[in-house]
PDB file of C-alpha atoms and ligand atoms in Angstrom:
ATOM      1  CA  UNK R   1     -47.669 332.485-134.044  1.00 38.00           C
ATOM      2  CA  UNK R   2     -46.264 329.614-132.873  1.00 43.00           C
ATOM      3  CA  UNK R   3     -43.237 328.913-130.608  1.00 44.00           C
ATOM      4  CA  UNK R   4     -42.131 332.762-129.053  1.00 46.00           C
ATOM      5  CA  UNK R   5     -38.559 333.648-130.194  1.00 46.00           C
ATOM      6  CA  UNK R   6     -37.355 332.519-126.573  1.00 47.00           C
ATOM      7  CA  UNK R   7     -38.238 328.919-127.230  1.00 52.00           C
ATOM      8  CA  UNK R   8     -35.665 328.301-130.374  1.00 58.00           C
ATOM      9  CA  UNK R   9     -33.312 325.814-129.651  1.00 59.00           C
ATOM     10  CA  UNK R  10     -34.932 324.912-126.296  1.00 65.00           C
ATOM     11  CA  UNK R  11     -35.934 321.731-124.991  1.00 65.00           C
ATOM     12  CA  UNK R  12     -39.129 322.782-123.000  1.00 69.00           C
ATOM     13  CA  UNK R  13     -42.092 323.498-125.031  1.00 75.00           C
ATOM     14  CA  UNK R  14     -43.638 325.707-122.069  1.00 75.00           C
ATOM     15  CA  UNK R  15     -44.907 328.934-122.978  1.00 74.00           C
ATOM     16  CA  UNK R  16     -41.885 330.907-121.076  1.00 83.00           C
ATOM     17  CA  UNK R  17     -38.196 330.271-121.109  1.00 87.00           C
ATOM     18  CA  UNK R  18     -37.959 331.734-117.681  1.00 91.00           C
ATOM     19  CA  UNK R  19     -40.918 329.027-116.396  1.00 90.00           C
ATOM     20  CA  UNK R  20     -38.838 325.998-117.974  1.00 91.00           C
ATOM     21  CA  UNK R  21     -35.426 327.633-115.972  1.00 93.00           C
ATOM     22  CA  UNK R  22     -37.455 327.835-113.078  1.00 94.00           C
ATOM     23  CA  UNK R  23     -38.720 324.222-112.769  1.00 94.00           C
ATOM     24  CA  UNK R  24     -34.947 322.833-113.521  1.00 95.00           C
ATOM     25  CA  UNK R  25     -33.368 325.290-111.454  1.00 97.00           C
ATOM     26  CA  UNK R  26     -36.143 325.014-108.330  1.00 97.00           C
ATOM     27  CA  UNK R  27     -37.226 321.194-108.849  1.00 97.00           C
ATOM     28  CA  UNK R  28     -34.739 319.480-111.244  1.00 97.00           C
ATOM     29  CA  UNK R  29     -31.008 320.408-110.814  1.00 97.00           C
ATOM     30  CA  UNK R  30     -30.980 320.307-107.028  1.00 97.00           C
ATOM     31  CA  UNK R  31     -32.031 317.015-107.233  1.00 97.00           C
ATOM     32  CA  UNK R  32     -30.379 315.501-110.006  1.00 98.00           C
ATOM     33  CA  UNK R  33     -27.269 313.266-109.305  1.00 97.00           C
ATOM     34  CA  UNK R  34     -23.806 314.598-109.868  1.00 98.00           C
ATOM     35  CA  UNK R  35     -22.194 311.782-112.092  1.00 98.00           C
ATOM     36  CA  UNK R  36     -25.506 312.057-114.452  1.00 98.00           C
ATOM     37  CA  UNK R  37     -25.037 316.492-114.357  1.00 98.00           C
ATOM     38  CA  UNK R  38     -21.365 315.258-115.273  1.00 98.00           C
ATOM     39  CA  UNK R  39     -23.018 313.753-118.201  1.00 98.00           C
ATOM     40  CA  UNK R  40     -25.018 316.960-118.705  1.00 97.00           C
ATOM     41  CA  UNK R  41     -22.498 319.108-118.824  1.00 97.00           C
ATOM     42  CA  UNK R  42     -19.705 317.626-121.071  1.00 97.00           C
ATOM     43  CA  UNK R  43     -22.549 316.472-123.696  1.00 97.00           C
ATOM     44  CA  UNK R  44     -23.146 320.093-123.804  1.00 95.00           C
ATOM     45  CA  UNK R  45     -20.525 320.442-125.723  1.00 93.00           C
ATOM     46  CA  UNK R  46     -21.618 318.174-128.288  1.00 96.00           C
ATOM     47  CA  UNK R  47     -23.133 319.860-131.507  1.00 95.00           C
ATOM     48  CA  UNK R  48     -25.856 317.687-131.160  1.00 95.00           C
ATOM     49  CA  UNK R  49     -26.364 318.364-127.322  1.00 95.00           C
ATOM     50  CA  UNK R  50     -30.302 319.230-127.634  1.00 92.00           C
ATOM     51  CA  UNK R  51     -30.611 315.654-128.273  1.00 94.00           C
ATOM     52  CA  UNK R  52     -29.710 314.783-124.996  1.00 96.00           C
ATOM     53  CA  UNK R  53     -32.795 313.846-122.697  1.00 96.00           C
ATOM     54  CA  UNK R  54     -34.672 316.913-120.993  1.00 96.00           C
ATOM     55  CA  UNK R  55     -33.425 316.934-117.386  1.00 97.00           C
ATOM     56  CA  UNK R  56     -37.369 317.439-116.510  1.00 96.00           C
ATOM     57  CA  UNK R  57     -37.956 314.114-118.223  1.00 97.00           C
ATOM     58  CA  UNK R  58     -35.823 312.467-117.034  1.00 98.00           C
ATOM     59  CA  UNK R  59     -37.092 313.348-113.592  1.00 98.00           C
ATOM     60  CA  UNK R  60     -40.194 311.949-114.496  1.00 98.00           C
ATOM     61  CA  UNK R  61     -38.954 308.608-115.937  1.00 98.00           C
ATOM     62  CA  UNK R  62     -36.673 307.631-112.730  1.00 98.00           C
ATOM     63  CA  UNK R  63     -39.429 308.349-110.879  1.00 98.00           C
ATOM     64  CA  UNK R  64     -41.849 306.098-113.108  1.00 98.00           C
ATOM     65  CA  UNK R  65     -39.322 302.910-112.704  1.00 98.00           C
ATOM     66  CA  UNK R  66     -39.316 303.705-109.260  1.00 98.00           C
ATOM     67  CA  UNK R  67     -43.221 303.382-109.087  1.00 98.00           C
ATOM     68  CA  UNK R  68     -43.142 300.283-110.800  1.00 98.00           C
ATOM     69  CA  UNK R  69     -40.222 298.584-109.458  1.00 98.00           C
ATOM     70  CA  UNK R  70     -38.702 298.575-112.979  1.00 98.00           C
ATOM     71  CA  UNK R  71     -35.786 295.933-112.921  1.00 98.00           C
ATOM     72  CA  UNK R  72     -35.270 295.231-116.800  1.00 98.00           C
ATOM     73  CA  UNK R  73     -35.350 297.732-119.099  1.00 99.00           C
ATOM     74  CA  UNK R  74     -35.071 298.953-123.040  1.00 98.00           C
ATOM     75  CA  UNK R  75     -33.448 301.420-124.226  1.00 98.00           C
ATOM     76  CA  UNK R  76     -33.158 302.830-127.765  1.00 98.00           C
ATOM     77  CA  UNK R  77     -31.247 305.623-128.527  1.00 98.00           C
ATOM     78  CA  UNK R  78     -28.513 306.121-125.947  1.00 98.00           C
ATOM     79  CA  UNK R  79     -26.623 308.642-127.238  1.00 98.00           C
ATOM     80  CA  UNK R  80     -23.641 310.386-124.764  1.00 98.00           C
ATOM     81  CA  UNK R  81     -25.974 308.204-122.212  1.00 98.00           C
ATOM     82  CA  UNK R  82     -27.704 310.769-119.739  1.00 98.00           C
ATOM     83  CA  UNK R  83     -31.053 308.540-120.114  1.00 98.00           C
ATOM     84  CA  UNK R  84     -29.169 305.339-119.765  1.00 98.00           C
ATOM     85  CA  UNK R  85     -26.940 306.619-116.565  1.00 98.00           C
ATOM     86  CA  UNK R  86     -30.526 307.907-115.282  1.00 98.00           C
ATOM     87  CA  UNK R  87     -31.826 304.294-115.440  1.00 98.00           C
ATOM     88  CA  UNK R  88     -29.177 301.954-114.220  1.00 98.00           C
ATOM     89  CA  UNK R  89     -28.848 304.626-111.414  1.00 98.00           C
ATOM     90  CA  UNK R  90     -32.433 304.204-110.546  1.00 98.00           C
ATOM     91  CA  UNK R  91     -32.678 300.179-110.984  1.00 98.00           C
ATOM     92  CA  UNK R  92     -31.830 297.830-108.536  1.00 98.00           C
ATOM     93  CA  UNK R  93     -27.998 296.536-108.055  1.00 98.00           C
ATOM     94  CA  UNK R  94     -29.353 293.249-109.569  1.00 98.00           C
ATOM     95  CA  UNK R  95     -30.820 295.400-112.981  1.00 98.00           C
ATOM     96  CA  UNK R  96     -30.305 294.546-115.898  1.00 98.00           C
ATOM     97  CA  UNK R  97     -30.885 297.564-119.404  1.00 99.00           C
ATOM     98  CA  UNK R  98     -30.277 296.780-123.187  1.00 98.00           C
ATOM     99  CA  UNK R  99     -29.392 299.770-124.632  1.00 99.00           C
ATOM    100  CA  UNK R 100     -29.147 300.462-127.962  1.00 99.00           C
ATOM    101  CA  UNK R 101     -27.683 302.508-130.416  1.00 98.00           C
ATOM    102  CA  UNK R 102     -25.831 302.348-133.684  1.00 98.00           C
ATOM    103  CA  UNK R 103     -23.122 304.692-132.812  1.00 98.00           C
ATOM    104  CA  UNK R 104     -20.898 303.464-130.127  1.00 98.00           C
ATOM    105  CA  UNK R 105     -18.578 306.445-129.954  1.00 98.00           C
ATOM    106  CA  UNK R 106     -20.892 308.830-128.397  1.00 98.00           C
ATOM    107  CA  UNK R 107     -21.957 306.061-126.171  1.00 98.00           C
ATOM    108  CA  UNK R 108     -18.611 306.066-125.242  1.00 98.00           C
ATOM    109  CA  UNK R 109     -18.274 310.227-124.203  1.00 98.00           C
ATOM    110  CA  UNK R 110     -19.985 309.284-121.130  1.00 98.00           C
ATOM    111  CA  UNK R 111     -19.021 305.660-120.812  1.00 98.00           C
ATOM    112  CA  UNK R 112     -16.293 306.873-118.204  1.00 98.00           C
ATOM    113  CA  UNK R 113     -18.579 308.868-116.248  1.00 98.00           C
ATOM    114  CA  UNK R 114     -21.316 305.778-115.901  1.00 98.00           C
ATOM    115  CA  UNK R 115     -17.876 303.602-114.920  1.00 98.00           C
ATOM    116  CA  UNK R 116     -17.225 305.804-111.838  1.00 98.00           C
ATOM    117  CA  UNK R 117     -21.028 305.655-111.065  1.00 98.00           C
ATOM    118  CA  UNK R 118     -20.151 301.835-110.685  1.00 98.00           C
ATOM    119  CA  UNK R 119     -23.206 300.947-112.734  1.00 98.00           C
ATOM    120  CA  UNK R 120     -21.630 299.837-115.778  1.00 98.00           C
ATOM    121  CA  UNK R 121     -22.507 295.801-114.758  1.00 98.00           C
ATOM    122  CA  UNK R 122     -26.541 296.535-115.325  1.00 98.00           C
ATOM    123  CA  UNK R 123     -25.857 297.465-119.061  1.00 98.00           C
ATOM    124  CA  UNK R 124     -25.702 295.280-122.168  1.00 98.00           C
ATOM    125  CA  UNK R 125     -24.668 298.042-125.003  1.00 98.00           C
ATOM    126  CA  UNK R 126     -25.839 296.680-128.312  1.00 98.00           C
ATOM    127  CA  UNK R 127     -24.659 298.605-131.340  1.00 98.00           C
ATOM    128  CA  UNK R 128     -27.355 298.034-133.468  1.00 98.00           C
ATOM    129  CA  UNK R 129     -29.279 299.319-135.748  1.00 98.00           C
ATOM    130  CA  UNK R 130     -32.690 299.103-133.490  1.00 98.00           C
ATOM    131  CA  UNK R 131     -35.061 297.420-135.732  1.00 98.00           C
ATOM    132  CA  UNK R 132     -33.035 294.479-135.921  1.00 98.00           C
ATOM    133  CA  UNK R 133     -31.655 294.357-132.387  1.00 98.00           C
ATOM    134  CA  UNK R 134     -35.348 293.871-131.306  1.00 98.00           C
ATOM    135  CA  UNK R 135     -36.198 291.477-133.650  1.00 98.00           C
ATOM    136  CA  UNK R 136     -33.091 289.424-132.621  1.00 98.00           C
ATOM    137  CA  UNK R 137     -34.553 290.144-128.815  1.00 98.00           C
ATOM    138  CA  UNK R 138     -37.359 288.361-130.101  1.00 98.00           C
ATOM    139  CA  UNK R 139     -36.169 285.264-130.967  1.00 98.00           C
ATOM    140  CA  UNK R 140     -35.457 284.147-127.572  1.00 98.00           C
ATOM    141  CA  UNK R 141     -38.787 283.305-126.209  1.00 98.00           C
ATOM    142  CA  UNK R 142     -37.056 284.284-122.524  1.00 98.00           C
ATOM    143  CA  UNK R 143     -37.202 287.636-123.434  1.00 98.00           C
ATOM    144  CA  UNK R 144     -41.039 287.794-124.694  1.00 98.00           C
ATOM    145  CA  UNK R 145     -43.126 289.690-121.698  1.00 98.00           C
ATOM    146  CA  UNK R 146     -39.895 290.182-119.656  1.00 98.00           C
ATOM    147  CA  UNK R 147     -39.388 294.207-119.655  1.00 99.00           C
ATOM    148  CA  UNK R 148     -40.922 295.979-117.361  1.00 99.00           C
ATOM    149  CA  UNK R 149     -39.651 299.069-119.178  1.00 99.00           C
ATOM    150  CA  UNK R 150     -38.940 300.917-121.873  1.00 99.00           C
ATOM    151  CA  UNK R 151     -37.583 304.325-123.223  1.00 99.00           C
ATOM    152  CA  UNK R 152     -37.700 304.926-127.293  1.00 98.00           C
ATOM    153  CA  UNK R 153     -35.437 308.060-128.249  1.00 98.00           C
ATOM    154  CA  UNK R 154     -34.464 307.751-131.488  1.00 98.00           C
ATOM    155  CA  UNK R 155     -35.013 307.622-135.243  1.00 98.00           C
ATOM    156  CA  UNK R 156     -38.735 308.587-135.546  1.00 98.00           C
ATOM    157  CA  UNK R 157     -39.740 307.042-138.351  1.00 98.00           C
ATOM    158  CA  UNK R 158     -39.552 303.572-136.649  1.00 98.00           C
ATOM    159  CA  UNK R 159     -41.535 304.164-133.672  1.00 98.00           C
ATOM    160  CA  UNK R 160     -44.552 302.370-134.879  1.00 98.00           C
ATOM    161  CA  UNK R 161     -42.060 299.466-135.495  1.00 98.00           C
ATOM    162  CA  UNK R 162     -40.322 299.459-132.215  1.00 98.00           C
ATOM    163  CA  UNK R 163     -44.102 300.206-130.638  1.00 98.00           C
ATOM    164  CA  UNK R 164     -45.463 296.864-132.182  1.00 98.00           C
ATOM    165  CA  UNK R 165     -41.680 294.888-131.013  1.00 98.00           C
ATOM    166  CA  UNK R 166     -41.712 296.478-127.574  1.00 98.00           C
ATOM    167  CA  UNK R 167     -45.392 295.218-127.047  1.00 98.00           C
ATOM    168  CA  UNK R 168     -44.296 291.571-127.158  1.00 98.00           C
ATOM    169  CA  UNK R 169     -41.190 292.178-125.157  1.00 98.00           C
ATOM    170  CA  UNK R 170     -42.700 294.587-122.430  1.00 99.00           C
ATOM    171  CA  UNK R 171     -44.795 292.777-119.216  1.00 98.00           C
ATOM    172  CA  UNK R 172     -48.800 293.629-119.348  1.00 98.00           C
ATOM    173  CA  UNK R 173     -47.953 296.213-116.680  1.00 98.00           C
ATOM    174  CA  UNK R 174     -44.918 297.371-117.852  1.00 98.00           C
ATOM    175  CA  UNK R 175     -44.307 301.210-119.335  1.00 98.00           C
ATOM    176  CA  UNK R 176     -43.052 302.400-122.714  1.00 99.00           C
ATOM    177  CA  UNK R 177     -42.045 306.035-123.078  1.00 98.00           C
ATOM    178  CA  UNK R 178     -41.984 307.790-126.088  1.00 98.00           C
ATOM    179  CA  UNK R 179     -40.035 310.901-126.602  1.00 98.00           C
ATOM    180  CA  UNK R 180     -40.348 314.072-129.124  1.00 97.00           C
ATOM    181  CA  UNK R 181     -44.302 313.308-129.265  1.00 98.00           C
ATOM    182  CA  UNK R 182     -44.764 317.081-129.980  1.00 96.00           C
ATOM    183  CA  UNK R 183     -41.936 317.832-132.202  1.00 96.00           C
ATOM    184  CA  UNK R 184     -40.683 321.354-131.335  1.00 94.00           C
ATOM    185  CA  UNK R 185     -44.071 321.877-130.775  1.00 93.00           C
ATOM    186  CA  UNK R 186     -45.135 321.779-134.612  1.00 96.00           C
ATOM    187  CA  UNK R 187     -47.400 318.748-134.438  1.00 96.00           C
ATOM    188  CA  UNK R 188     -49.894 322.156-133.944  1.00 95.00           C
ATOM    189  CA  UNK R 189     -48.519 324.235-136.217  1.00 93.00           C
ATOM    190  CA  UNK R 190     -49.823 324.650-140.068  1.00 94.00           C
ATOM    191  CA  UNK R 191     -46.986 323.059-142.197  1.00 93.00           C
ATOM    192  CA  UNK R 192     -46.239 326.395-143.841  1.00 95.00           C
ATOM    193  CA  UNK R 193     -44.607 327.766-140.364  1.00 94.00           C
ATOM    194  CA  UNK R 194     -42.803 324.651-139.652  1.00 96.00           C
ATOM    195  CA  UNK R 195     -38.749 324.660-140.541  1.00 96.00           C
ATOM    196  CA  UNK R 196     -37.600 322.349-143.571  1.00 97.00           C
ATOM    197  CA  UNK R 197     -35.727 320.888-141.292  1.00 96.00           C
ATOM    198  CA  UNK R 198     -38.390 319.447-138.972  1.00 96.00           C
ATOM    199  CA  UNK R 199     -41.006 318.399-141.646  1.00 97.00           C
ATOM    200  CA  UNK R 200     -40.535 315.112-141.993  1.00 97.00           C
ATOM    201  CA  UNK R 201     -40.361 313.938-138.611  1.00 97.00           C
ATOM    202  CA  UNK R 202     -43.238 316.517-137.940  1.00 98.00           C
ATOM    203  CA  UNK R 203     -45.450 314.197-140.228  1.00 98.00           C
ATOM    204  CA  UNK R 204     -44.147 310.881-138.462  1.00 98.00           C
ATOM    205  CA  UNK R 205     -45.119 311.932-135.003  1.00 98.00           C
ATOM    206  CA  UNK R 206     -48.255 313.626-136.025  1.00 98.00           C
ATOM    207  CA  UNK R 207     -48.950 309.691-137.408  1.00 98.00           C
ATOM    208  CA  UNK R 208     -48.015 307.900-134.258  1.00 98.00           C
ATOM    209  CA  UNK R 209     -49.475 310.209-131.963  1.00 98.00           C
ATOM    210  CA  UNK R 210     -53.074 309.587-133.741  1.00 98.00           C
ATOM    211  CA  UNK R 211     -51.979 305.359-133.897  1.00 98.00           C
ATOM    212  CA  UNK R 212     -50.964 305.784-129.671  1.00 98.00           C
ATOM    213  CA  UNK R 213     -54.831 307.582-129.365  1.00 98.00           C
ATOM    214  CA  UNK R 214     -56.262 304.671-130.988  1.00 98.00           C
ATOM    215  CA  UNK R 215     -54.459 301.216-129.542  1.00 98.00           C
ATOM    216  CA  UNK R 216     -56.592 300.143-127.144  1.00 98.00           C
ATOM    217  CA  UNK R 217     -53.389 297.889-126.079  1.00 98.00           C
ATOM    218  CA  UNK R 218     -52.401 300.621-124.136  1.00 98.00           C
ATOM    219  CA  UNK R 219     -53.350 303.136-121.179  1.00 98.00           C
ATOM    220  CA  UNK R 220     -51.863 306.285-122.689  1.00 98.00           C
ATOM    221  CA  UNK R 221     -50.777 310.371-121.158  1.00 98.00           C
ATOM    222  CA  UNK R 222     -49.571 312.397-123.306  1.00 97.00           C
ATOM    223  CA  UNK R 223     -47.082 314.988-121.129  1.00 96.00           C
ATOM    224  CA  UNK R 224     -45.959 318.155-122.497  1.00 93.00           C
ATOM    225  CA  UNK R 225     -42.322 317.980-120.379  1.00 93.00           C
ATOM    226  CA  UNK R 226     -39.193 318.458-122.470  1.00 93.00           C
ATOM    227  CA  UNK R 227     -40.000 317.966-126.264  1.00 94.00           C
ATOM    228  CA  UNK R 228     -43.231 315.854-125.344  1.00 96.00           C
ATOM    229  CA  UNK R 229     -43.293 312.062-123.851  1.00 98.00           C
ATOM    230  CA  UNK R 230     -46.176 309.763-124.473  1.00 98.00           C
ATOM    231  CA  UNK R 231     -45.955 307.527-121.567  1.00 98.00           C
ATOM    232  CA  UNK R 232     -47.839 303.878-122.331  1.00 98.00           C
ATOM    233  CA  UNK R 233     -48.784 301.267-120.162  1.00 98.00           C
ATOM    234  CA  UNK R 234     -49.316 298.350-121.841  1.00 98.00           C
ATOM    235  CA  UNK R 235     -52.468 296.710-120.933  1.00 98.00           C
TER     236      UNK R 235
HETATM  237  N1  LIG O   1     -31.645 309.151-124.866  1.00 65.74           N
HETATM  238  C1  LIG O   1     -30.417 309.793-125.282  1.00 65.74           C
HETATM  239  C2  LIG O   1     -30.606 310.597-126.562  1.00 65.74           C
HETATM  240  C3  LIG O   1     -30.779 309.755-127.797  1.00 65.74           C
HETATM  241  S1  LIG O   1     -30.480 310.689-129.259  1.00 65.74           S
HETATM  242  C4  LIG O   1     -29.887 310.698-124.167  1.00 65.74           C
HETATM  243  O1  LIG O   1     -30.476 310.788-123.107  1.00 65.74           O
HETATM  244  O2  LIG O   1     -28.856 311.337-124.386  1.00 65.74           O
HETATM  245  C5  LIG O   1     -30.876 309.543-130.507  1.00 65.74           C
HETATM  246  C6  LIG O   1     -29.913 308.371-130.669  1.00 65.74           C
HETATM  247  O3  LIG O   1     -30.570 307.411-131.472  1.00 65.74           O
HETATM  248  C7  LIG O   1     -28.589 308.705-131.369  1.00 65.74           C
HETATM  249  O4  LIG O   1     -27.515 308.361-130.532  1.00 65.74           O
HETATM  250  C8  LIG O   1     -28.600 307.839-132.633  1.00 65.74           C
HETATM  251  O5  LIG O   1     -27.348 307.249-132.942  1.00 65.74           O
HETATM  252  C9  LIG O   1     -29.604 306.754-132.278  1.00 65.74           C
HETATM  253  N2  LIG O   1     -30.307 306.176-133.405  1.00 65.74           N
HETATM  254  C10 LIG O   1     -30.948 306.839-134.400  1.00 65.74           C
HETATM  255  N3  LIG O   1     -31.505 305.969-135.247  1.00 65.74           N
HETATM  256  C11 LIG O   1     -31.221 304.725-134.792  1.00 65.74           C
HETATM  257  C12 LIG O   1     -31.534 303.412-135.232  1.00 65.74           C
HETATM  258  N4  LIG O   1     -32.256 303.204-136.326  1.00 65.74           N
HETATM  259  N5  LIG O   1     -31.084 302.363-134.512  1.00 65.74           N
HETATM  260  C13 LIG O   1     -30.335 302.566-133.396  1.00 65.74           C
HETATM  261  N6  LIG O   1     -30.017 303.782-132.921  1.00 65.74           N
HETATM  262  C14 LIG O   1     -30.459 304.848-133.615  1.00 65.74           C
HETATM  263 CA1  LIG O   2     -35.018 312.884-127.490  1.00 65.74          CA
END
């Protein structure tokens, strides 16, 4: 049952290996700037690479700033920084992104890389735990309303936290994405199948993927790319 033997320790959650390889390799890859496949490549060397964003997704979230003119954006959970190169190369010159992260050093793998891109001037690194970094955000009523998006990637047990910050700081308008909404894909698997290793965060997205269904303060789609986005608009 379940994920097929192929799938371990992928990022797509499609039913074939060879169908995920096909839409990076035909759709993806040939499109995807070479400073952010510099980033790609030497996070894959990091032994926790696979929490990199999905190439795929990150296809789709460039492309859903671009729809919406996105000019200041959130980000939480940066990581080696493909997500974060992604977005200041797809916001205007004038862009501004506060990206967050408690762990500066592996922002700093692909600092260099973002540097050549010449991009570095759109980002405000905060290291941070996140919770508190918003709520500091917060304080300044200038920043209430002001986002016009956002992209959550990291500790899951907050995301009905950040959801509930991000909704005062993004514009009615503006987009939150979610990432990891189906969890390896075991949000639909009986608990007994599901790794020891994955449980608990299984049981926090299964939880916010029920609260997203139900706020009626946002449009929601959830899209089985990568490991699962929930994109929001908030309304
Ligand atoms: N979007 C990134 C991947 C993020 S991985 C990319 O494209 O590569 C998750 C990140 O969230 C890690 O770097 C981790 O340090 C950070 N993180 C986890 N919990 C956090 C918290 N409570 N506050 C801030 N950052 C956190
Ligand atoms: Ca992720």
């Amino acid at each position: 049952m379940a994920l097929s033997k192929s799938l371990e320790g992928s990022k797509g959650l499609l039913q074939s290996q060879e169908l995920f390889e096909y839409i990076l390799e035909t759709s993806v890859y040939p499109r995807e700037p070479e400073l952010l496949q510099e980033i790609r490549v030497i996070t894959e060397n990091h032994p926790k690479s696979l929490m990199s964003t999905s190439p795929d997704v990150g296809q789709l979230i460039a492309l859903l700033q671009k729809l919406i003119n996105a000019k200041k954006t959130i980000e939480i959970g940066v990581f080696t920084g493909y997500s974060l190169l992604l977005t200041a190369l797809t916001i205007p010159q004038d862009g501004k992104i506060t990206a967050i992260d408690m762990n500066r050093d592996t922002y700093e793998i692909g600092l260099p890389i973002i540097q050549k891109a010449g991009v570095e001037h759109k980002i405000n690194f905060i290291q941070s735990s996140a919770l508190s970094a918003l709520d500091e955000l917060l304080e300044d009523d200038a920043n209430r309303e002001s986002f016009d998006f956002a992209f959550v990637d990291a500790d899951k047990v907050n995301y009905q936290k950040y959801h509930e910050r991000l909704l005062q700081l993004v514009k009615v308008g503006g987009i939150i994405v979610y990432d990891n909404t189906l969890w390896f894909g075991t949000v639909a698997m009986p608990e007994e199948f599901v790794k020891e290793s994955q449980k608990r965060n299984r049981l926090h997205i299964i939880e916010l993927n029920k609260f997203l269904a139900n706020d009626d303060r946002v449009q929601i789609s959830q899209v089985p790319l990568g490991d699962g986005i929930t994109i929001c608009r908030r309304l």
